[in-house]
XYZ file of C-alpha atoms in Angstrom:
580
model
C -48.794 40.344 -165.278
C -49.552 36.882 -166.465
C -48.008 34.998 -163.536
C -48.994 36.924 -160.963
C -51.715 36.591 -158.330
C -54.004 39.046 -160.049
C -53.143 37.895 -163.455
C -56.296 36.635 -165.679
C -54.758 33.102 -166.036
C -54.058 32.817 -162.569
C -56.517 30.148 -161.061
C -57.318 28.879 -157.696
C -58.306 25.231 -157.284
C -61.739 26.365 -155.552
C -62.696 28.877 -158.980
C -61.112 25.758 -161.001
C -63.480 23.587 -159.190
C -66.745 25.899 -159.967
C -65.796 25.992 -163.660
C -65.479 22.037 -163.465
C -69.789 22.122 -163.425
C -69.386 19.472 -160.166
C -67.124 17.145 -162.096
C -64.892 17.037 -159.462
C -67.423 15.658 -157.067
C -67.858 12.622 -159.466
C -64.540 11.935 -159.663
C -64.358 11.998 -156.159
C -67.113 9.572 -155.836
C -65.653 7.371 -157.959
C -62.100 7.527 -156.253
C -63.918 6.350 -153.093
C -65.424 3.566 -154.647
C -61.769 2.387 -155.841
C -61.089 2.427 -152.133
C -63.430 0.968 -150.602
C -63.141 -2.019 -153.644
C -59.304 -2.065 -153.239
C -59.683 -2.048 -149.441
C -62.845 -5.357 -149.819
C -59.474 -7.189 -151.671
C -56.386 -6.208 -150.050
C -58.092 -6.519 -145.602
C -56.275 -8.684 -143.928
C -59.676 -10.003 -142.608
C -60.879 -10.019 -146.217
C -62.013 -13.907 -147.644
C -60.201 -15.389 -149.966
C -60.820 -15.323 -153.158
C -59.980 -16.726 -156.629
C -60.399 -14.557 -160.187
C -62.999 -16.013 -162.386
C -64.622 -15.119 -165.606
C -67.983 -15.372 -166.471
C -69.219 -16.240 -169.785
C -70.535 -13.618 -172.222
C -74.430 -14.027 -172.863
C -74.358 -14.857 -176.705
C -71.248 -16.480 -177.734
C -70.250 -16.483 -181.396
C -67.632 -17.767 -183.433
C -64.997 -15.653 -184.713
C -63.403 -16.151 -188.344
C -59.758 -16.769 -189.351
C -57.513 -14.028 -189.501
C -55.301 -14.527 -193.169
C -51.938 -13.841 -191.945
C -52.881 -12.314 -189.193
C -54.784 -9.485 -190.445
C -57.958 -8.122 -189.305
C -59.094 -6.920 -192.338
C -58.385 -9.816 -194.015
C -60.790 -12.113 -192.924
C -61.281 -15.816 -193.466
C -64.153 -18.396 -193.335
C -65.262 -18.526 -190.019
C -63.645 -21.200 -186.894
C -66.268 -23.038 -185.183
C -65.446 -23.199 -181.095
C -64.286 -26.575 -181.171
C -60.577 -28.427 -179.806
C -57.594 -29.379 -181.998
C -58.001 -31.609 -184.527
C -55.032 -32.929 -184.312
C -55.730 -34.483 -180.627
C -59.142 -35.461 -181.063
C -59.585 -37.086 -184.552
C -61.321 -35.897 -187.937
C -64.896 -36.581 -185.798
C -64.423 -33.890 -183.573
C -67.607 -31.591 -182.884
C -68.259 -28.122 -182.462
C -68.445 -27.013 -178.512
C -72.287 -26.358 -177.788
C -72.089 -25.421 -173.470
C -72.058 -21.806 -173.712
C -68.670 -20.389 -174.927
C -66.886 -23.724 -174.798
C -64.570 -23.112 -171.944
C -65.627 -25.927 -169.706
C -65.686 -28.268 -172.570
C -62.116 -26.817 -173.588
C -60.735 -27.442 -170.275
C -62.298 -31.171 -169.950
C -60.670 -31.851 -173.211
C -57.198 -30.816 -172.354
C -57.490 -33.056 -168.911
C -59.466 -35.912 -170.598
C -57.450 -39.359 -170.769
C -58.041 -39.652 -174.192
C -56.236 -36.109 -174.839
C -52.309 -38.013 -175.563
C -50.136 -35.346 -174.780
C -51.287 -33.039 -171.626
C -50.418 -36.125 -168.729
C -46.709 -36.658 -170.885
C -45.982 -32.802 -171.052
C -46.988 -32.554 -167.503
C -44.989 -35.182 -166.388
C -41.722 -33.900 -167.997
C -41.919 -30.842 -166.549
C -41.853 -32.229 -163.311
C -39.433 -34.302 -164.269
C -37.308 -31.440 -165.479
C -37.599 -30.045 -162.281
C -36.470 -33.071 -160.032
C -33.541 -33.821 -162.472
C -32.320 -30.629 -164.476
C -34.047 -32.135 -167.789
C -36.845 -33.261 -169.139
C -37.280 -37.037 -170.472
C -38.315 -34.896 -173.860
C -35.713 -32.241 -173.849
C -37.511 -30.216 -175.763
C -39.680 -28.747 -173.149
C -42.276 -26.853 -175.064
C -42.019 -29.227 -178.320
C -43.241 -32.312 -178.992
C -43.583 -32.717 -182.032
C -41.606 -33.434 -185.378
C -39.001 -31.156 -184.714
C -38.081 -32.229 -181.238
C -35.792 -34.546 -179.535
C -37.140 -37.929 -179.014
C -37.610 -38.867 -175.406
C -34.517 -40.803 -173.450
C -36.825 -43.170 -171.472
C -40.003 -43.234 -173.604
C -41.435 -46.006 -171.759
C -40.959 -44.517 -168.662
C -42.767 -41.331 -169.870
C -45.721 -43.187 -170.716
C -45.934 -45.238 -167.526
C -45.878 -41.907 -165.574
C -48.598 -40.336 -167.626
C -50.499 -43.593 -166.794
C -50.077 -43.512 -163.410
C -50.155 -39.506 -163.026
C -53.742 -40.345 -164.822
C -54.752 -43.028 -162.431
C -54.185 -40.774 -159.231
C -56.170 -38.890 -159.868
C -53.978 -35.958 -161.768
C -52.624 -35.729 -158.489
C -49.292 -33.436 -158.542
C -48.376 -34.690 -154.831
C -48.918 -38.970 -155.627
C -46.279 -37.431 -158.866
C -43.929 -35.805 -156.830
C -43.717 -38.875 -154.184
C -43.393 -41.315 -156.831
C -40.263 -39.703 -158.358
C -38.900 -38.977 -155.097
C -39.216 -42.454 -153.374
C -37.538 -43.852 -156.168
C -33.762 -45.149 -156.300
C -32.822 -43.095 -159.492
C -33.761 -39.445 -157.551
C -31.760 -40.903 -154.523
C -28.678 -41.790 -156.096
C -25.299 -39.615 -155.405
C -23.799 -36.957 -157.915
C -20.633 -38.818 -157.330
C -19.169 -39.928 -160.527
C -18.360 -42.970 -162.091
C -15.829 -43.800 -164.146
C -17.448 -46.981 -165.229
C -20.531 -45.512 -166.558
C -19.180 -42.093 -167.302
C -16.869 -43.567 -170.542
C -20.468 -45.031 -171.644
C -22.803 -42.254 -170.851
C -20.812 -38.902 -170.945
C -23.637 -36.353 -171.009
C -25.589 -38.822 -168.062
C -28.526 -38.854 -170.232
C -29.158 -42.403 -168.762
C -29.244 -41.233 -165.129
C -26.169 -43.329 -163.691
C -26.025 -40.561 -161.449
C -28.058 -37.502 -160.359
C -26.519 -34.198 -162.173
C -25.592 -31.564 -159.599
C -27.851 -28.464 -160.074
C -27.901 -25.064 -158.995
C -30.771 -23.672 -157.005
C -33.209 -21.388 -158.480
C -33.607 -18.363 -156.545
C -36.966 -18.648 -154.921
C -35.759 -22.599 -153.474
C -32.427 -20.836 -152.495
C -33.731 -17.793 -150.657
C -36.505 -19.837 -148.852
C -33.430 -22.700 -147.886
C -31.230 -19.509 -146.412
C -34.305 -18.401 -144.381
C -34.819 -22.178 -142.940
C -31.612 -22.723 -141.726
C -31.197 -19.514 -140.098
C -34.585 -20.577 -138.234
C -36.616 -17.281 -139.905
C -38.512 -18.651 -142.381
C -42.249 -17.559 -142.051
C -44.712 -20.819 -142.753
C -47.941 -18.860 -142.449
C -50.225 -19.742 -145.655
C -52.083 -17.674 -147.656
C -52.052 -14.244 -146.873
C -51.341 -11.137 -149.601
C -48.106 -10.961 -151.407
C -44.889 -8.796 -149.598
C -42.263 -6.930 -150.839
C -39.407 -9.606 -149.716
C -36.532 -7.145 -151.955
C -36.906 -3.977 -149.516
C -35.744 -3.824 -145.650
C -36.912 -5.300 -143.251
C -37.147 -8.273 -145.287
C -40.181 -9.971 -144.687
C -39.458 -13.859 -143.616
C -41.894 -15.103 -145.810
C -41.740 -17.640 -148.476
C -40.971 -16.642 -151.927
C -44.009 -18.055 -153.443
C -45.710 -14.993 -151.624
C -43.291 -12.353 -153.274
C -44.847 -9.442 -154.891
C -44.049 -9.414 -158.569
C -44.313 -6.066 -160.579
C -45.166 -7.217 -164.182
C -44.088 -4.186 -165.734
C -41.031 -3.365 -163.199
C -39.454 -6.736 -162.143
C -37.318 -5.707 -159.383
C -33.549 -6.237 -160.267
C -32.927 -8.908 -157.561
C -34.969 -11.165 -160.099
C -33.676 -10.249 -163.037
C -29.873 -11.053 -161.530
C -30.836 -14.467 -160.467
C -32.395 -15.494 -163.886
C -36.170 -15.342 -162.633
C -37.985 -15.471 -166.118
C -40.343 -12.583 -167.491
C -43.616 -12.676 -165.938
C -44.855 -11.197 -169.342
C -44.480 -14.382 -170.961
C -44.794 -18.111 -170.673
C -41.278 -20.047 -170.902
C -41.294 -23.438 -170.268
C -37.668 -23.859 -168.466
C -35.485 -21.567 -166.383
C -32.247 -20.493 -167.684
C -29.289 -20.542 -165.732
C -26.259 -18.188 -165.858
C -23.293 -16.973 -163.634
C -22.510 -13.788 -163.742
C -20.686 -11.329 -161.108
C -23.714 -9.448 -160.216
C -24.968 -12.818 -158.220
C -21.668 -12.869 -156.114
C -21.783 -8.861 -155.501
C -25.191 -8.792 -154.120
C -25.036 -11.744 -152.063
C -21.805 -10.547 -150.518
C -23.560 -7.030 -150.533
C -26.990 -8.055 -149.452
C -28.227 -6.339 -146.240
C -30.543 -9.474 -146.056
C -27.930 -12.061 -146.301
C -26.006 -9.927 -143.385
C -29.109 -9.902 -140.811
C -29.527 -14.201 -141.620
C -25.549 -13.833 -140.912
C -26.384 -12.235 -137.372
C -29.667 -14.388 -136.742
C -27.191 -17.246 -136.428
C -24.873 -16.444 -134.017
C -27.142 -14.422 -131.661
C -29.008 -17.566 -130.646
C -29.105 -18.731 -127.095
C -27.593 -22.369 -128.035
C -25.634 -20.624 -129.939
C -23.803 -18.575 -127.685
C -24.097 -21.169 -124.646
C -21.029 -22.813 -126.771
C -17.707 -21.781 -125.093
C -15.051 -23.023 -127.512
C -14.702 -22.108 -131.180
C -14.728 -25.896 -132.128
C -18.206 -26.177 -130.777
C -19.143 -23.184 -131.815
C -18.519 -24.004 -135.634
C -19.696 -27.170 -135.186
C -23.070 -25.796 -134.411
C -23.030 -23.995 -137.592
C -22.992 -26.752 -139.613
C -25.206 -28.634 -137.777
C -27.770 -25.959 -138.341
C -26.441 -24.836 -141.905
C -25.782 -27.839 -143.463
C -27.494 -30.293 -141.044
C -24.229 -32.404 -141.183
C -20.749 -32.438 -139.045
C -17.785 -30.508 -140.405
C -14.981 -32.635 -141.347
C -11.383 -32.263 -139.644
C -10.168 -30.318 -142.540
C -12.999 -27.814 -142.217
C -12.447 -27.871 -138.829
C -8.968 -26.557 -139.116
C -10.426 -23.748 -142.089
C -12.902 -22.498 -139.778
C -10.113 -22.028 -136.705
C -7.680 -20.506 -139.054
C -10.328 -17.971 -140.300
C -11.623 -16.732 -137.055
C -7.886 -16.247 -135.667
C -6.960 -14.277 -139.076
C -10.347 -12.445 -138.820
C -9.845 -11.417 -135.157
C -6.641 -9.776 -135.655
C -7.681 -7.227 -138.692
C -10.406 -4.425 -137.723
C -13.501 -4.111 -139.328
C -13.875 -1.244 -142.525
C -15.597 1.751 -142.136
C -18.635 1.586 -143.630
C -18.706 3.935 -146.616
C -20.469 6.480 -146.762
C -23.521 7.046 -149.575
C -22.129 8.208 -153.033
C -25.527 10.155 -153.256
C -26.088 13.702 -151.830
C -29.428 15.408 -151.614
C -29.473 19.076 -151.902
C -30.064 22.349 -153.930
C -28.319 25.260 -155.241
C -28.084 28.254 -158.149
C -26.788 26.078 -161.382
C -24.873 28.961 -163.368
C -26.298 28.261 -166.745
C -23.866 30.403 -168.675
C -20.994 29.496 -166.821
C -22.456 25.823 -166.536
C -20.788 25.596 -163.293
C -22.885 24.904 -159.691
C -20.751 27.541 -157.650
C -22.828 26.302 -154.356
C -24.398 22.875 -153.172
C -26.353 23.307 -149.833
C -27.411 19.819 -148.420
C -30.897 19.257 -147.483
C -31.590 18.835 -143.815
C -34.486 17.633 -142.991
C -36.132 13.610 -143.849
C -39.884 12.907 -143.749
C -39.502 9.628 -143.884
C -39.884 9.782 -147.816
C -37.979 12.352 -148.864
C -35.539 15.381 -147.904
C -37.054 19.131 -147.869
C -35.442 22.553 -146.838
C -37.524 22.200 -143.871
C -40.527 20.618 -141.509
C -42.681 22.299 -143.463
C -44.080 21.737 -147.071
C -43.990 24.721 -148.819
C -41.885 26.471 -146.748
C -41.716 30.128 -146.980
C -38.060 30.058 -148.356
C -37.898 26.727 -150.136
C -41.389 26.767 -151.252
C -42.040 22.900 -152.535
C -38.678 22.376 -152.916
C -38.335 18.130 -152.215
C -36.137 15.025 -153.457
C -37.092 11.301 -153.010
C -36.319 8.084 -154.459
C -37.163 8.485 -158.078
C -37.700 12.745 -158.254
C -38.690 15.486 -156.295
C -39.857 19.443 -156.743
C -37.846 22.085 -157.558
C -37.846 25.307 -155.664
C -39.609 28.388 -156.256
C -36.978 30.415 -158.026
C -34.626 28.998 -161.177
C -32.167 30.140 -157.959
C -33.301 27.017 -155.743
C -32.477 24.093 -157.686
C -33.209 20.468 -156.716
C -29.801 18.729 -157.362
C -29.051 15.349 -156.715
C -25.233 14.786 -156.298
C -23.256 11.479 -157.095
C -19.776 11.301 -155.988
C -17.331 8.728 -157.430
C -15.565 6.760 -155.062
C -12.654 5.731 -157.127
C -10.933 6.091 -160.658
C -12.696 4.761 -163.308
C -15.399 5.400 -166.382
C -18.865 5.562 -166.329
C -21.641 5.515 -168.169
C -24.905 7.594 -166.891
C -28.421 6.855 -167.695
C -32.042 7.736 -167.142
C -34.669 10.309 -168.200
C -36.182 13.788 -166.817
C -39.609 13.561 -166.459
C -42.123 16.228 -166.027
C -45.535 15.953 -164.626
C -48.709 17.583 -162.568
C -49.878 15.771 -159.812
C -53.076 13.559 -160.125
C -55.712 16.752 -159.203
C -54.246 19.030 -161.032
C -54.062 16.808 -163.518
C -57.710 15.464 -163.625
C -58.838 19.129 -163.364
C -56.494 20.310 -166.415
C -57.846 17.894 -168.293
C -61.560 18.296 -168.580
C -60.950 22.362 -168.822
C -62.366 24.162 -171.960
C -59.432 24.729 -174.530
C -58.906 28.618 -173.569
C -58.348 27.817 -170.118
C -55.720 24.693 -170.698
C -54.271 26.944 -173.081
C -54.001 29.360 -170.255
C -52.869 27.224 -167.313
C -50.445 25.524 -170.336
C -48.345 28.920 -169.859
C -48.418 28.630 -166.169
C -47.493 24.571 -166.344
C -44.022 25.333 -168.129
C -41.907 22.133 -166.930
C -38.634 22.243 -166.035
C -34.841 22.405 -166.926
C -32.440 19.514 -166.513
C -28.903 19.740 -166.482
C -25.665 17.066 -165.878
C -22.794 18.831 -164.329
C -19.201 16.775 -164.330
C -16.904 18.788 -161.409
C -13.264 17.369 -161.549
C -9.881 19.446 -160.069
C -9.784 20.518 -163.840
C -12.854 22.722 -163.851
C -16.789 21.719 -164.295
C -18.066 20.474 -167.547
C -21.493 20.127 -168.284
C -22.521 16.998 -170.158
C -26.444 17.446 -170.914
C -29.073 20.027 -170.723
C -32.474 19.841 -171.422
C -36.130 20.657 -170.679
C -39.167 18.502 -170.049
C -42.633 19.621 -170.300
C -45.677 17.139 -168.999
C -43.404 14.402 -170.918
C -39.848 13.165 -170.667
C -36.739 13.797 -172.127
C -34.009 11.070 -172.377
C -30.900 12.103 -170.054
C -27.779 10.457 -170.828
C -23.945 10.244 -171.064
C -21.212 7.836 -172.570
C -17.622 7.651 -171.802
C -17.205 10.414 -168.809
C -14.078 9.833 -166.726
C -13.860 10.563 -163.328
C -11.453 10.410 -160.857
C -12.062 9.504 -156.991
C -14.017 12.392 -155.238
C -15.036 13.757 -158.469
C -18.987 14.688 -158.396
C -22.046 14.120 -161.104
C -24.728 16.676 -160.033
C -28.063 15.951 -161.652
C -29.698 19.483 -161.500
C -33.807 20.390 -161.950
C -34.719 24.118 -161.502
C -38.430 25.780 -162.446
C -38.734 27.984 -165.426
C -40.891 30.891 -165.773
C -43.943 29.170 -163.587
C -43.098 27.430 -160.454
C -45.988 25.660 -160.145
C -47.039 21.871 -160.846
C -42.935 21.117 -161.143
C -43.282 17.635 -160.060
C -40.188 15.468 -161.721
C -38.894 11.668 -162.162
C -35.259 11.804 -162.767
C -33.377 8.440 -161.065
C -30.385 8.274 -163.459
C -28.562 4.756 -163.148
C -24.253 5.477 -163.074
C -22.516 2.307 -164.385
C -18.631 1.472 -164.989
C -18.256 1.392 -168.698
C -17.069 -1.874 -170.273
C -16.883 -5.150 -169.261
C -13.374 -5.793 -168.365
C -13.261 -2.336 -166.347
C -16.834 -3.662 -164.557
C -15.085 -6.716 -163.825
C -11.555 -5.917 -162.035
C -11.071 -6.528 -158.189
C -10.213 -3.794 -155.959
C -6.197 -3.475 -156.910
C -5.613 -3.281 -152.938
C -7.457 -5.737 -151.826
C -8.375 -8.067 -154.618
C -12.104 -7.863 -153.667
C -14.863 -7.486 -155.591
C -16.117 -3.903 -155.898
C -19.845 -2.438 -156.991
C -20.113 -1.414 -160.399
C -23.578 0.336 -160.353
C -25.527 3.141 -158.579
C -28.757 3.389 -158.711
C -30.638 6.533 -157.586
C -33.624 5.132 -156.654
C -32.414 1.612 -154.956
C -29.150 3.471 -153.284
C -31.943 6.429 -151.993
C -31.687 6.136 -147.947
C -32.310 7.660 -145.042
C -29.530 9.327 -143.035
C -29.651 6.678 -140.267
C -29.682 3.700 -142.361
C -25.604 2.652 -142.532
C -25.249 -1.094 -142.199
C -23.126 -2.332 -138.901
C -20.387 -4.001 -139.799
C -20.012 -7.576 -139.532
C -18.029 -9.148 -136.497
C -16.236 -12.436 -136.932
C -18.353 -15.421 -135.803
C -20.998 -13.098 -138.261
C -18.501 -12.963 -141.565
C -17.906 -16.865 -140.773
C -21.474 -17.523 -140.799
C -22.139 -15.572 -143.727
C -19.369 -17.600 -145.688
C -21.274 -20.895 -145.136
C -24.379 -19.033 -146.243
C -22.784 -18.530 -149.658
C -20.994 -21.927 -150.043
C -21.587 -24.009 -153.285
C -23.328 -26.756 -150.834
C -25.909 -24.418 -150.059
C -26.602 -23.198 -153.569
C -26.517 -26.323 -155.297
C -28.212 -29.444 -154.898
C -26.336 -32.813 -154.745
């Protein structure tokens, strides 16, 4: 009676809409102005523009917060710059808020330290440090500077151009300290161990935007175009374009920055931290995008126009490292193509994630059937074309969730197989929600009728099903109502071909079941994380992701032939990554 069609608390969207007193019709109204606003930014034939802020009509002065506290208030601060920069006679800003006077200040001549700080920095980034090490610090506390007068003279000249960051950069670079060798010295090296005296140039890695943008040139791909709206250069097809056009997601940094020690874009850090971990090597041997550069190589017309392997290699380094390959290189590059040739390529593997549904056994906690979903949008996989269907109702799985069917009996489950021996940790969260209408209609409705609907909007059951030869073991349950319920496991040992189903059914009401569930599988500890392949002494992955490994059925990578591998090797050679 109270989930049925007739049923009292059994609404339509149409007699939710009448109830809504024409709120809906606002909200719509409003939505289209978002468009039309977001459309006047994002169209390609849009101008460009800068953001600005505009000053408030009546500025006032605020007063010191005592440690911090807003209830503990202070005389109050006058708008006015630091004393400690410009002298006991400094006076109060008067234009307006005191922006444009701030900024003028900070660039003035007479301000001591903004020309020096800038100046290190771009130092810093020529020659792995900063005259002042201390990067963000110059005072008391810091370092004092290795070439002090040489700091000053910059400033002075940085100053005299005009603040110009291009007259800086071609100063620095025409000079014969940035063009010296990283070759070493004995001579100097017994004087000047840690080369704080630049007798040489340090060798330093590349960060990740220089690096990415260098693989692109070589390979002849690299998009020049200026301006233009960011792209998504982490997802296929991997636009060419340069990385100072990458889309960054403050709050969800993809994990292709994070592995190459991009900094947080939620904070200001004044230097870039370096590390080397195995997560670099895996993805760039791994890396779909490093494969196609791989194949961009060898598949051009001079490229192929070269009969002999000698000629052929010798193109490669002309174009990869803009240099001829010594003799002994030479020989390397001859003895890898004949050992290449001879072995055949590896099947490529198949997914370790399965998309289907089935009746989870909640007593037993066993799934006694999985039934694979058939058919792809696009997006996501369904029971069928259509959406509902008649038998699978709304029944759907995509990257990060999905819909569960109608019936506790038509489970969404998301399967991960294991591919060898080994121990994993699982992580991740269930989460339940209504989609955005729904949503925006629940939320305005009189308290009798949420409470109502409430009953009807009942969330969903998790479960984490372990199925070894021994038997299936479940290793979490839980529900998740509008909300989200942590979903995790320690410790769980698999062996190859054992399977990790990740299971979402409806309860009572199978309505508004929407879900986020994208758990994250990971070998546990670091030594485990870290061993080679025991057959072949490769490398092997170490993570799954749900939502990054989520692909459509079609989407296997070809294999690599030889002259491709080859390629790819001098992609991911030290002299490309680091700078000499």
């Amino acid at each position: 009676v109270l989930y049925g069609p007739s049923s009292p608390s059994w609404f339509s969207y149409a007699q939710l809409a009448r109830l809504d007193n024409n709120r809906i019709g606002d909200r719509e109204g409003r939505d289209f102005d978002e468009k039309i606003d977001n459309l006047i930014v994002t169209h390609p034939g849009s101008p460009p523009r800068a953001m600005s802020m505009v000053d408030i009509p009546r500025p006032s002065n605020q007063r010191v917060m005592i440690k911090g506290s807003r209830t503990n208030l202070g005389p109050e601060a006058p708008r006015q710059f630091l004393e400690i920069l410009s002298g006991p006679d400094r006076q109060p800003f008067k234009d307006g808020s005191g922006r444009l006077e701030l900024a003028k200040a900070i660039a003035s001549k007479d301000n001591p330290l903004t020309a020096r700080v800038m100046v290190n920095r771009i130092w810093m980034n020529h020659f792995g440090a900063g005259i002042v090490r201390n990067m963000s610090d110059f005072g008391m506390r810091s370092e004092d500077p290795t070439h002090p007068e040489l700091l000053d003279w910059l400033a002075a000249s940085f100053m005299e151009n005009g603040w110009s960051l291009k007259k800086l950069h071609k100063l620095i670079m025409l000079s014969n300290t940035y063009q010296q060798s990283s070759e070493d010295n004995p001579r100097y090296g017994s004087v000047d161990p840690s080369n704080s005296y630049l007798y040489k140039t340090n060798r330093r890695r590349l960060d990740f935007e220089s690096f990415r943008d260098s693989l692109l040139f070589v390979s002849g791909q690299l998009d020049m175009t200026m301006g233009g709206q960011p792209v998504e250069i982490t997802r296929a097809p991997f636009p060419p374009r340069r990385s100072v056009y990458a889309f960054i997601d403050r709050r969800n940094l993809p994990e292709m920055f994070r592995t190459f020690d991009m900094a947080s874009p939620d904070s200001t850090v004044s230097q870039r931290f370096t590390s080397t971990v195995p997560q670099q090597a895996l993805f760039m041997l791994n890396s779909p995008m490093i494969a196609s550069l791989a194949r961009g190589l060898v598949e051009k017309k001079e490229f192929k126009d070269f009969r002999s392997d000698q000629q052929r290699i010798a193109s490669l380094y002309a174009s990869i490292y803009q240099r001829s390959p010594e003799p002994i290189e030479m020989k390397l590059g001859i003895r890898f193509l004949e050992e290449e040739s001879g072995e055949k390529s590896e099947p490529v593997p198949e997914s370790q994630w399965k998309y289907g549904y089935g009746n989870y056994d909640e007593v037993g906690k066993k799934l006694p059937r999985f039934y694979v979903l058939q058919h792809y949008t696009g997006k996501a996989w369904q029971g069928s074309g259509r959406l509902p269907d008649s038998q699978y109702g709304n029944l759907q799985m995509d990257a990060k969730g999905g819909h569960p069917g109608p019936l506790p009996q038509i489970a969404a489950v998301r399967r991960w197989i294991a591919p060898r021996d080994m121990t994993v940790n699982i992580e991740g969260g269930l989460d339940h929600y209504i989609d955005e209408k729904a949503k925006a209609i629940f939320d305005k409705l009189p308290k009798a009728q949420r409470d109502a609907l409430d009953k009807v909007y009942d969330g969903v059951s998790g479960f984490m099903l372990h199925t070894a030869s021994g038997g299936p073991k479940e290793l979490w349950r839980g529900n998740a109502k509008r909300g989200r319920a942590a979903a995790a496991a320690a410790n769980v040992i698999v062996k190859k071909g054992d399977t990790i189903d990740f299971i979402v059914h409806c309860l009572k009401g199978p309505h508004q079941d929407f879900f986020n569930w994208a758990p994250v599988v990971k070998v546990a500890g670091m030594m485990e994380a870290m061993a080679p392949d025991p057959k072949t002494g490769s490398m092997v992955m170490n993570e799954w992701k749900a939502a990054d490994d989520f692909a459509p059925p079609s989407s296997k990578p070809k294999p690599l032939n030889v002259w491709e591998k080859y390629a790819q090797a001098l992609l991911l050679s030290n002299e490309m990554t680091y700078v000499d």
